[in-house]
């Protein structure tokens, strides 16, 4: 099996080496083998890093991700994952709604075309205080 030095894993995944070391320490990544004092992970670690990044984008904390990636495949672990995912869905729905509202606001501004931000009627309809 091919192993990737920490620098190569960092480059392939877009995650800094310091984060990879931290994730290893937290148990998000399996322990790296040492070759000449340098950390090396199996090539399968690329997928593991992708899973961690995806879970972070979904709003899971590192502690939650550690639980999700635990090797425990028991029914209680499956139930725990379902419970966590069920609690996360409403939060994701709120983020999606906010992003859609922002997208619509940008589209409305483009349609207006006034480009006078200090006088734009569309921008004056927010609840924010000046």
PDB file of C-alpha atoms in Angstrom:
ATOM      1  CA  UNK A   1       0.000   0.000   0.000  1.00  0.00           C
ATOM      2  CA  UNK A   2       1.235   3.451  -0.932  1.00  0.00           C
ATOM      3  CA  UNK A   3       1.806   5.961   1.865  1.00  0.00           C
ATOM      4  CA  UNK A   4       1.718   9.742   1.580  1.00  0.00           C
ATOM      5  CA  UNK A   5       4.076  12.035   3.462  1.00  0.00           C
ATOM      6  CA  UNK A   6       2.291  14.745   5.420  1.00  0.00           C
ATOM      7  CA  UNK A   7       3.193  17.428   2.868  1.00  0.00           C
ATOM      8  CA  UNK A   8       1.704  15.443   0.006  1.00  0.00           C
ATOM      9  CA  UNK A   9      -1.468  14.652   1.973  1.00  0.00           C
ATOM     10  CA  UNK A  10      -1.768  18.353   2.815  1.00  0.00           C
ATOM     11  CA  UNK A  11      -1.307  19.348  -0.828  1.00  0.00           C
ATOM     12  CA  UNK A  12      -3.806  16.780  -2.129  1.00  0.00           C
ATOM     13  CA  UNK A  13      -6.492  17.709   0.373  1.00  0.00           C
ATOM     14  CA  UNK A  14      -5.970  21.442   0.809  1.00  0.00           C
ATOM     15  CA  UNK A  15      -5.559  20.997   4.567  1.00  0.00           C
ATOM     16  CA  UNK A  16      -2.509  22.415   6.317  1.00  0.00           C
ATOM     17  CA  UNK A  17      -0.020  19.965   7.792  1.00  0.00           C
ATOM     18  CA  UNK A  18      -0.585  21.460  11.236  1.00  0.00           C
ATOM     19  CA  UNK A  19      -4.303  20.661  10.951  1.00  0.00           C
ATOM     20  CA  UNK A  20      -3.508  17.091   9.891  1.00  0.00           C
ATOM     21  CA  UNK A  21      -1.285  16.661  12.928  1.00  0.00           C
ATOM     22  CA  UNK A  22      -4.022  18.083  15.145  1.00  0.00           C
ATOM     23  CA  UNK A  23      -6.665  15.830  13.580  1.00  0.00           C
ATOM     24  CA  UNK A  24      -4.400  12.850  14.175  1.00  0.00           C
ATOM     25  CA  UNK A  25      -4.002  13.887  17.812  1.00  0.00           C
ATOM     26  CA  UNK A  26      -7.811  14.184  18.151  1.00  0.00           C
ATOM     27  CA  UNK A  27      -8.396  10.785  16.549  1.00  0.00           C
ATOM     28  CA  UNK A  28      -9.938  12.098  13.331  1.00  0.00           C
ATOM     29  CA  UNK A  29      -7.099  10.530  11.353  1.00  0.00           C
ATOM     30  CA  UNK A  30      -5.508   7.196  12.121  1.00  0.00           C
ATOM     31  CA  UNK A  31      -2.059   7.308  13.632  1.00  0.00           C
ATOM     32  CA  UNK A  32       0.529   7.956  10.962  1.00  0.00           C
ATOM     33  CA  UNK A  33       3.496   5.699  10.593  1.00  0.00           C
ATOM     34  CA  UNK A  34       6.881   7.332  10.903  1.00  0.00           C
ATOM     35  CA  UNK A  35       9.421   7.066   8.135  1.00  0.00           C
ATOM     36  CA  UNK A  36      12.668   8.804   8.961  1.00  0.00           C
ATOM     37  CA  UNK A  37      10.827  10.793  11.622  1.00  0.00           C
ATOM     38  CA  UNK A  38       8.228  12.030   9.119  1.00  0.00           C
ATOM     39  CA  UNK A  39       4.529  11.215   9.318  1.00  0.00           C
ATOM     40  CA  UNK A  40       3.100   9.137   6.493  1.00  0.00           C
ATOM     41  CA  UNK A  41      -0.490   8.030   6.016  1.00  0.00           C
ATOM     42  CA  UNK A  42      -1.943   5.404   3.719  1.00  0.00           C
ATOM     43  CA  UNK A  43      -3.416   6.845   0.519  1.00  0.00           C
ATOM     44  CA  UNK A  44      -6.867   6.062   1.943  1.00  0.00           C
ATOM     45  CA  UNK A  45      -6.364   8.986   4.337  1.00  0.00           C
ATOM     46  CA  UNK A  46      -7.299  11.315   1.455  1.00  0.00           C
ATOM     47  CA  UNK A  47     -10.851   9.997   1.666  1.00  0.00           C
ATOM     48  CA  UNK A  48     -10.875  10.337   5.446  1.00  0.00           C
ATOM     49  CA  UNK A  49      -9.779  13.982   5.190  1.00  0.00           C
ATOM     50  CA  UNK A  50     -12.513  14.592   2.596  1.00  0.00           C
ATOM     51  CA  UNK A  51     -15.084  13.171   5.027  1.00  0.00           C
ATOM     52  CA  UNK A  52     -13.844  15.435   7.828  1.00  0.00           C
ATOM     53  CA  UNK A  53     -13.987  18.487   5.562  1.00  0.00           C
ATOM     54  CA  UNK A  54     -17.502  17.606   4.381  1.00  0.00           C
ATOM     55  CA  UNK A  55     -18.693  17.146   7.958  1.00  0.00           C
ATOM     56  CA  UNK A  56     -17.162  20.508   8.925  1.00  0.00           C
ATOM     57  CA  UNK A  57     -18.952  22.220   6.032  1.00  0.00           C
ATOM     58  CA  UNK A  58     -22.181  20.624   7.261  1.00  0.00           C
ATOM     59  CA  UNK A  59     -21.592  22.303  10.619  1.00  0.00           C
ATOM     60  CA  UNK A  60     -20.449  19.361  12.719  1.00  0.00           C
ATOM     61  CA  UNK A  61     -17.895  20.118  15.432  1.00  0.00           C
ATOM     62  CA  UNK A  62     -14.614  18.211  15.593  1.00  0.00           C
ATOM     63  CA  UNK A  63     -15.929  16.346  18.649  1.00  0.00           C
ATOM     64  CA  UNK A  64     -19.028  15.304  16.709  1.00  0.00           C
ATOM     65  CA  UNK A  65     -16.935  14.301  13.698  1.00  0.00           C
ATOM     66  CA  UNK A  66     -14.710  12.192  15.951  1.00  0.00           C
ATOM     67  CA  UNK A  67     -17.819  10.354  17.120  1.00  0.00           C
ATOM     68  CA  UNK A  68     -19.106   9.976  13.570  1.00  0.00           C
ATOM     69  CA  UNK A  69     -15.827   8.498  12.338  1.00  0.00           C
ATOM     70  CA  UNK A  70     -15.341   6.124  15.264  1.00  0.00           C
ATOM     71  CA  UNK A  71     -14.881   2.523  14.200  1.00  0.00           C
ATOM     72  CA  UNK A  72     -17.891   1.564  16.310  1.00  0.00           C
ATOM     73  CA  UNK A  73     -20.517  -0.025  14.033  1.00  0.00           C
ATOM     74  CA  UNK A  74     -22.801  -1.152  16.824  1.00  0.00           C
ATOM     75  CA  UNK A  75     -26.528  -0.366  16.726  1.00  0.00           C
ATOM     76  CA  UNK A  76     -26.049   2.289  19.428  1.00  0.00           C
ATOM     77  CA  UNK A  77     -23.393   4.041  17.300  1.00  0.00           C
ATOM     78  CA  UNK A  78     -25.743   3.961  14.315  1.00  0.00           C
ATOM     79  CA  UNK A  79     -28.519   5.407  16.480  1.00  0.00           C
ATOM     80  CA  UNK A  80     -26.139   8.107  17.707  1.00  0.00           C
ATOM     81  CA  UNK A  81     -25.279   9.065  14.111  1.00  0.00           C
ATOM     82  CA  UNK A  82     -28.974   9.209  13.205  1.00  0.00           C
ATOM     83  CA  UNK A  83     -29.717  11.408  16.224  1.00  0.00           C
ATOM     84  CA  UNK A  84     -26.854  13.786  15.408  1.00  0.00           C
ATOM     85  CA  UNK A  85     -27.853  14.001  11.752  1.00  0.00           C
ATOM     86  CA  UNK A  86     -31.507  14.572  12.658  1.00  0.00           C
ATOM     87  CA  UNK A  87     -30.543  17.454  14.945  1.00  0.00           C
ATOM     88  CA  UNK A  88     -28.248  18.933  12.270  1.00  0.00           C
ATOM     89  CA  UNK A  89     -30.826  19.006   9.436  1.00  0.00           C
ATOM     90  CA  UNK A  90     -32.872  21.980  10.745  1.00  0.00           C
ATOM     91  CA  UNK A  91     -29.661  23.972  11.178  1.00  0.00           C
ATOM     92  CA  UNK A  92     -28.656  23.180   7.597  1.00  0.00           C
ATOM     93  CA  UNK A  93     -32.137  24.159   6.395  1.00  0.00           C
ATOM     94  CA  UNK A  94     -31.727  27.554   8.123  1.00  0.00           C
ATOM     95  CA  UNK A  95     -28.338  28.077   6.440  1.00  0.00           C
ATOM     96  CA  UNK A  96     -29.820  27.176   3.066  1.00  0.00           C
ATOM     97  CA  UNK A  97     -32.715  29.609   3.563  1.00  0.00           C
ATOM     98  CA  UNK A  98     -30.285  32.386   4.540  1.00  0.00           C
ATOM     99  CA  UNK A  99     -28.094  31.689   1.505  1.00  0.00           C
ATOM    100  CA  UNK A 100     -31.132  31.714  -0.788  1.00  0.00           C
ATOM    101  CA  UNK A 101     -32.276  35.047   0.695  1.00  0.00           C
ATOM    102  CA  UNK A 102     -28.802  36.521   0.140  1.00  0.00           C
ATOM    103  CA  UNK A 103     -28.758  35.228  -3.406  1.00  0.00           C
ATOM    104  CA  UNK A 104     -32.148  36.829  -4.068  1.00  0.00           C
ATOM    105  CA  UNK A 105     -30.959  40.140  -2.589  1.00  0.00           C
ATOM    106  CA  UNK A 106     -27.939  40.151  -4.927  1.00  0.00           C
ATOM    107  CA  UNK A 107     -30.156  39.284  -7.909  1.00  0.00           C
ATOM    108  CA  UNK A 108     -32.581  42.085  -6.946  1.00  0.00           C
ATOM    109  CA  UNK A 109     -29.699  44.571  -6.740  1.00  0.00           C
ATOM    110  CA  UNK A 110     -28.460  43.519 -10.168  1.00  0.00           C
ATOM    111  CA  UNK A 111     -31.958  43.882 -11.595  1.00  0.00           C
ATOM    112  CA  UNK A 112     -32.370  47.338 -10.027  1.00  0.00           C
ATOM    113  CA  UNK A 113     -29.130  48.474 -11.620  1.00  0.00           C
ATOM    114  CA  UNK A 114     -28.982  51.824  -9.810  1.00  0.00           C
ATOM    115  CA  UNK A 115     -25.556  51.083  -8.270  1.00  0.00           C
ATOM    116  CA  UNK A 116     -26.104  53.983  -5.845  1.00  0.00           C
ATOM    117  CA  UNK A 117     -25.628  52.114  -2.599  1.00  0.00           C
ATOM    118  CA  UNK A 118     -26.244  55.120  -0.373  1.00  0.00           C
ATOM    119  CA  UNK A 119     -29.578  55.854  -2.098  1.00  0.00           C
ATOM    120  CA  UNK A 120     -30.802  52.438  -3.225  1.00  0.00           C
ATOM    121  CA  UNK A 121     -34.386  51.717  -2.221  1.00  0.00           C
ATOM    122  CA  UNK A 122     -33.649  47.989  -2.005  1.00  0.00           C
ATOM    123  CA  UNK A 123     -30.828  48.488   0.489  1.00  0.00           C
ATOM    124  CA  UNK A 124     -32.923  50.830   2.627  1.00  0.00           C
ATOM    125  CA  UNK A 125     -35.423  48.086   3.491  1.00  0.00           C
ATOM    126  CA  UNK A 126     -33.200  46.257   5.982  1.00  0.00           C
ATOM    127  CA  UNK A 127     -33.850  46.270   9.716  1.00  0.00           C
ATOM    128  CA  UNK A 128     -30.241  47.212  10.480  1.00  0.00           C
ATOM    129  CA  UNK A 129     -29.607  50.482  12.237  1.00  0.00           C
ATOM    130  CA  UNK A 130     -27.411  53.022  10.392  1.00  0.00           C
TER     131      UNK A 130
END
